[in-house]
mmCIF file of C-alpha atoms in Angstrom:
data_model
loop_
_atom_site.group_PDB
_atom_site.id
_atom_site.type_symbol
_atom_site.label_atom_id
_atom_site.label_comp_id
_atom_site.label_asym_id
_atom_site.label_seq_id
_atom_site.Cartn_x
_atom_site.Cartn_y
_atom_site.Cartn_z
ATOM 1 C CA MET R 651 0.000 0.000 0.000
ATOM 2 C CA GLN R 652 2.742 2.479 0.946
ATOM 3 C CA LEU R 653 4.791 1.448 -2.072
ATOM 4 C CA GLU R 654 1.877 2.232 -4.407
ATOM 5 C CA ARG R 655 1.410 5.612 -2.739
ATOM 6 C CA ALA R 656 5.127 6.394 -2.989
ATOM 7 C CA LEU R 657 5.176 5.433 -6.670
ATOM 8 C CA SER R 658 2.119 7.575 -7.301
ATOM 9 C CA GLU R 659 3.762 10.558 -5.595
ATOM 10 C CA ILE R 660 6.969 10.065 -7.564
ATOM 11 C CA SER R 661 4.961 9.926 -10.782
ATOM 12 C CA GLU R 662 3.140 13.124 -9.808
ATOM 13 C CA ILE R 663 6.430 14.883 -9.014
ATOM 14 C CA HIS R 664 7.875 13.732 -12.346
ATOM 15 C CA ALA R 665 4.831 15.103 -14.194
ATOM 16 C CA GLN R 666 5.199 18.434 -12.366
ATOM 17 C CA VAL R 667 8.891 18.634 -13.289
ATOM 18 C CA LEU R 668 8.041 17.971 -16.949
ATOM 19 C CA ARG R 669 5.399 20.727 -16.886
ATOM 20 C CA SER R 670 7.911 23.225 -15.508
ATOM 21 C CA PHE R 671 10.671 22.180 -17.934
ATOM 22 C CA VAL R 672 11.757 25.014 -20.237
ATOM 23 C CA PHE R 673 12.389 23.576 -23.671
ATOM 24 C CA ARG R 674 15.555 24.937 -25.254
ATOM 25 C CA GLY R 675 15.291 22.964 -28.486
ATOM 26 C CA TYR R 676 13.756 25.791 -30.498
ATOM 27 C CA ARG R 677 15.988 28.779 -31.087
ATOM 28 C CA ALA R 678 15.295 32.226 -32.437
ATOM 29 C CA LEU R 679 17.641 32.085 -35.439
ATOM 30 C CA PRO R 680 16.148 29.001 -37.149
ATOM 31 C CA MET R 681 12.624 30.320 -36.499
ATOM 32 C CA ALA R 682 13.563 33.691 -37.991
ATOM 33 C CA LEU R 683 15.054 31.902 -41.000
ATOM 34 C CA THR R 684 11.802 30.014 -41.546
ATOM 35 C CA GLY R 685 9.975 33.344 -41.460
ATOM 36 C CA LEU R 686 12.332 34.727 -44.105
ATOM 37 C CA LEU R 687 11.849 31.533 -46.101
ATOM 38 C CA ALA R 688 8.075 32.080 -46.062
ATOM 39 C CA LEU R 689 8.444 35.656 -47.295
ATOM 40 C CA ALA R 690 10.908 34.585 -50.014
ATOM 41 C CA ALA R 691 8.558 31.772 -51.067
ATOM 42 C CA ALA R 692 5.692 34.268 -51.342
ATOM 43 C CA ALA R 693 7.802 36.553 -53.526
ATOM 44 C CA LEU R 694 8.932 33.667 -55.761
ATOM 45 C CA GLU R 695 5.604 31.870 -56.091
ATOM 46 C CA PRO R 696 4.227 33.943 -59.000
ATOM 47 C CA THR R 697 7.347 33.084 -60.993
ATOM 48 C CA LEU R 698 7.579 29.423 -59.963
ATOM 49 C CA VAL R 699 3.870 28.490 -59.831
ATOM 50 C CA GLY R 700 2.135 31.212 -61.817
ATOM 51 C CA GLU R 701 -1.628 30.939 -62.162
ATOM 52 C CA ALA R 702 -1.726 27.143 -61.787
ATOM 53 C CA GLY R 703 -4.524 27.210 -59.199
ATOM 54 C CA ALA R 704 -5.105 26.430 -55.556
ATOM 55 C CA ALA R 705 -3.799 22.841 -55.664
ATOM 56 C CA ALA R 706 -0.445 23.940 -57.118
ATOM 57 C CA HIS R 707 -0.325 26.782 -54.548
ATOM 58 C CA ALA R 708 -0.882 24.295 -51.693
ATOM 59 C CA SER R 709 1.712 21.854 -53.019
ATOM 60 C CA TYR R 710 4.243 24.674 -53.374
ATOM 61 C CA TRP R 711 3.730 25.570 -49.725
ATOM 62 C CA VAL R 712 4.086 21.932 -48.661
ATOM 63 C CA GLY R 713 7.546 21.999 -50.241
ATOM 64 C CA THR R 714 8.339 25.241 -48.448
ATOM 65 C CA CYS R 715 7.144 23.707 -45.177
ATOM 66 C CA LEU R 716 9.394 20.685 -45.646
ATOM 67 C CA ILE R 717 12.397 22.975 -46.094
ATOM 68 C CA ALA R 718 11.421 24.874 -42.924
ATOM 69 C CA VAL R 719 10.989 21.633 -40.965
ATOM 70 C CA GLY R 720 14.417 20.591 -42.224
ATOM 71 C CA LEU R 721 15.966 23.846 -40.964
ATOM 72 C CA VAL R 722 14.404 23.591 -37.510
ATOM 73 C CA GLY R 723 14.894 19.819 -37.332
ATOM 74 C CA GLY R 724 18.543 20.068 -38.335
ATOM 75 C CA ASP R 725 19.171 22.675 -35.661
ATOM 76 C CA LEU R 726 17.324 20.560 -33.103
ATOM 77 C CA CYS R 727 19.413 17.495 -34.003
ATOM 78 C CA PHE R 728 22.565 19.581 -33.549
ATOM 79 C CA LEU R 729 21.350 20.758 -30.139
ATOM 80 C CA LEU R 730 20.445 17.212 -29.099
ATOM 81 C CA ALA R 731 23.822 15.871 -30.250
ATOM 82 C CA THR R 732 25.689 18.535 -28.281
ATOM 83 C CA GLY R 733 23.495 18.182 -25.173
ATOM 84 C CA ARG R 734 22.223 21.774 -25.264
ATOM 85 C CA THR R 735 18.509 20.939 -24.993
ATOM 86 C CA GLY R 736 18.679 19.051 -21.728
ATOM 87 C CA PRO R 737 18.271 15.319 -21.204
ATOM 88 C CA LEU R 738 16.488 13.455 -23.983
ATOM 89 C CA ARG R 739 14.014 12.008 -21.466
ATOM 90 C CA ARG R 740 12.697 15.549 -20.895
ATOM 91 C CA THR R 741 13.072 16.733 -24.494
ATOM 92 C CA LEU R 742 11.292 13.852 -26.210
ATOM 93 C CA PRO R 743 7.881 14.388 -24.543
ATOM 94 C CA VAL R 744 7.928 18.026 -25.642
ATOM 95 C CA LEU R 745 8.749 17.060 -29.220
ATOM 96 C CA LEU R 746 6.028 14.423 -29.203
ATOM 97 C CA GLN R 747 3.480 17.080 -28.227
ATOM 98 C CA PHE R 748 4.045 18.751 -31.597
ATOM 99 C CA ALA R 749 3.906 15.528 -33.650
ATOM 100 C CA PRO R 750 0.076 15.550 -33.895
ATOM 101 C CA VAL R 751 0.273 19.021 -35.445
ATOM 102 C CA LEU R 752 2.478 17.753 -38.256
ATOM 103 C CA LEU R 753 0.212 14.741 -38.734
ATOM 104 C CA ALA R 754 -2.917 16.924 -38.808
ATOM 105 C CA GLY R 755 -1.366 19.253 -41.381
ATOM 106 C CA ALA R 756 -0.425 16.309 -43.589
ATOM 107 C CA LEU R 757 -3.876 14.718 -43.256
ATOM 108 C CA LEU R 758 -5.584 18.005 -44.086
ATOM 109 C CA HIS R 759 -3.493 18.203 -47.233
ATOM 110 C CA LEU R 760 -4.352 14.654 -48.260
ATOM 111 C CA CYS R 761 -8.066 15.142 -47.582
ATOM 112 C CA LEU R 762 -8.522 18.593 -49.117
ATOM 113 C CA ILE R 763 -6.006 18.874 -51.952
ATOM 114 C CA GLY R 764 -8.543 17.520 -54.444
ATOM 115 C CA ARG R 765 -11.661 19.071 -52.896
ATOM 116 C CA ALA R 766 -10.928 22.450 -51.332
ATOM 117 C CA PRO R 767 -7.212 23.298 -51.647
ATOM 118 C CA GLU R 768 -7.940 27.007 -51.227
ATOM 119 C CA LEU R 769 -8.761 26.350 -47.548
ATOM 120 C CA LEU R 770 -5.471 24.632 -46.762
ATOM 121 C CA PRO R 771 -3.312 27.713 -46.016
ATOM 122 C CA GLY R 772 -5.763 28.962 -43.404
ATOM 123 C CA LEU R 773 -6.239 25.542 -41.862
ATOM 124 C CA TRP R 774 -2.472 25.034 -41.691
ATOM 125 C CA GLY R 775 -2.114 28.372 -39.894
ATOM 126 C CA MET R 776 -4.804 27.428 -37.402
ATOM 127 C CA VAL R 777 -3.332 23.963 -36.764
ATOM 128 C CA TYR R 778 0.133 25.469 -36.261
ATOM 129 C CA GLY R 779 -1.334 27.980 -33.817
ATOM 130 C CA LEU R 780 -2.907 25.122 -31.860
ATOM 131 C CA GLY R 781 0.477 23.385 -31.863
ATOM 132 C CA LEU R 782 2.065 26.437 -30.284
ATOM 133 C CA PHE R 783 -0.612 26.330 -27.589
ATOM 134 C CA CYS R 784 0.309 22.674 -26.948
ATOM 135 C CA LEU R 785 3.962 23.665 -26.495
ATOM 136 C CA ARG R 786 3.132 26.740 -24.419
ATOM 137 C CA PRO R 787 3.826 25.113 -21.004
ATOM 138 C CA HIS R 788 7.447 24.550 -22.058
ATOM 139 C CA LEU R 789 8.059 27.839 -23.879
ATOM 140 C CA PRO R 790 7.831 31.534 -22.934
ATOM 141 C CA ARG R 791 4.372 32.809 -21.979
ATOM 142 C CA ALA R 792 4.217 35.056 -25.049
ATOM 143 C CA THR R 793 4.104 31.902 -27.198
ATOM 144 C CA GLY R 794 0.371 31.866 -26.485
ATOM 145 C CA TRP R 795 -0.013 35.254 -28.178
ATOM 146 C CA VAL R 796 1.912 34.004 -31.199
ATOM 147 C CA GLY R 797 -0.375 30.956 -31.326
ATOM 148 C CA LEU R 798 -3.404 33.238 -31.125
ATOM 149 C CA GLY R 799 -1.982 35.269 -34.021
ATOM 150 C CA PHE R 800 -1.698 32.120 -36.130
ATOM 151 C CA LEU R 801 -5.276 31.142 -35.252
ATOM 152 C CA ALA R 802 -6.615 34.578 -36.208
ATOM 153 C CA GLY R 803 -4.485 34.763 -39.353
ATOM 154 C CA GLY R 804 -5.562 31.284 -40.415
ATOM 155 C CA ALA R 805 -9.215 32.183 -39.892
ATOM 156 C CA ALA R 806 -8.717 35.332 -41.983
ATOM 157 C CA LEU R 807 -7.159 33.263 -44.785
ATOM 158 C CA ILE R 808 -10.133 30.888 -44.736
ATOM 159 C CA ALA R 809 -12.587 33.804 -44.792
ATOM 160 C CA ALA R 810 -10.770 35.369 -47.761
ATOM 161 C CA ALA R 811 -10.172 32.084 -49.628
ATOM 162 C CA GLY R 812 -10.760 32.226 -53.342
ATOM 163 C CA PRO R 813 -10.078 29.974 -56.313
ATOM 164 C CA THR R 814 -6.566 31.409 -56.741
ATOM 165 C CA PRO R 815 -4.993 32.130 -53.341
ATOM 166 C CA SER R 816 -2.580 35.003 -52.996
ATOM 167 C CA PRO R 817 0.935 33.852 -52.104
ATOM 168 C CA TRP R 818 1.177 36.785 -49.714
ATOM 169 C CA GLY R 819 -1.544 35.450 -47.424
ATOM 170 C CA MET R 820 0.506 32.399 -46.544
ATOM 171 C CA GLY R 821 3.807 34.266 -46.793
ATOM 172 C CA LEU R 822 2.776 37.025 -44.412
ATOM 173 C CA LEU R 823 1.064 34.687 -41.947
ATOM 174 C CA PHE R 824 4.074 32.432 -41.581
ATOM 175 C CA GLY R 825 6.707 35.096 -42.241
ATOM 176 C CA LEU R 826 5.458 37.493 -39.580
ATOM 177 C CA GLY R 827 4.287 34.691 -37.292
ATOM 178 C CA GLN R 828 7.646 32.949 -37.276
ATOM 179 C CA ALA R 829 9.392 36.303 -36.773
ATOM 180 C CA ALA R 830 7.186 36.916 -33.720
ATOM 181 C CA PHE R 831 7.963 33.406 -32.475
ATOM 182 C CA ALA R 832 11.693 34.069 -32.956
ATOM 183 C CA VAL R 833 11.457 37.271 -30.909
ATOM 184 C CA THR R 834 9.513 35.406 -28.214
ATOM 185 C CA LEU R 835 12.202 32.708 -28.027
ATOM 186 C CA HIS R 836 15.023 35.230 -27.974
ATOM 187 C CA VAL R 837 13.509 37.401 -25.250
ATOM 188 C CA GLY R 838 11.941 34.622 -23.208
ATOM 189 C CA ILE R 839 14.717 32.017 -23.279
ATOM 190 C CA GLU R 840 17.949 32.971 -25.000
ATOM 191 C CA ARG R 841 18.436 36.402 -23.455
ATOM 192 C CA ARG R 842 17.618 35.032 -19.989
ATOM 193 C CA ARG R 843 19.973 32.071 -20.219
ATOM 194 C CA PRO R 844 22.603 32.228 -17.437
#
């Protein structure tokens, strides 16, 4: 009986420690670079995609997203390899909290690319905003405001969706949003690091 109680208390303490863990796996520079990537992609889309329609627009942004994930993922792998994120046992649960966001974005693409591709940019923004809310306990408090900005921006993109989406809707949402996230990480974590 006492052993079960002790194990329960240890489990509760462990959960509390995980909730108070500040995740250092996301850094301002890679997030700022993904914001610049989004703005560059918006500027280049008319040349690279032209007037090919909403499905081509969505596929173009999937490619851009994969490059951004590669940038952030590569930096995260470097931080994990050098031990700068903290122990893997505390880092992995935080990373796994964001995995459903990536899965949801991919499933939305698969489900809507042939039916309503013009809605995808807004839905991706909203799903990403929800992902930031999921990570909020392990990141600076202002991350919630950034997540709210993605939710509002995604809703605005859905409301303004037309047969040929503007590249600047997606570019500005993710460009400015990732810049705000970079500032939040810099001020809330990197500048405060001892």
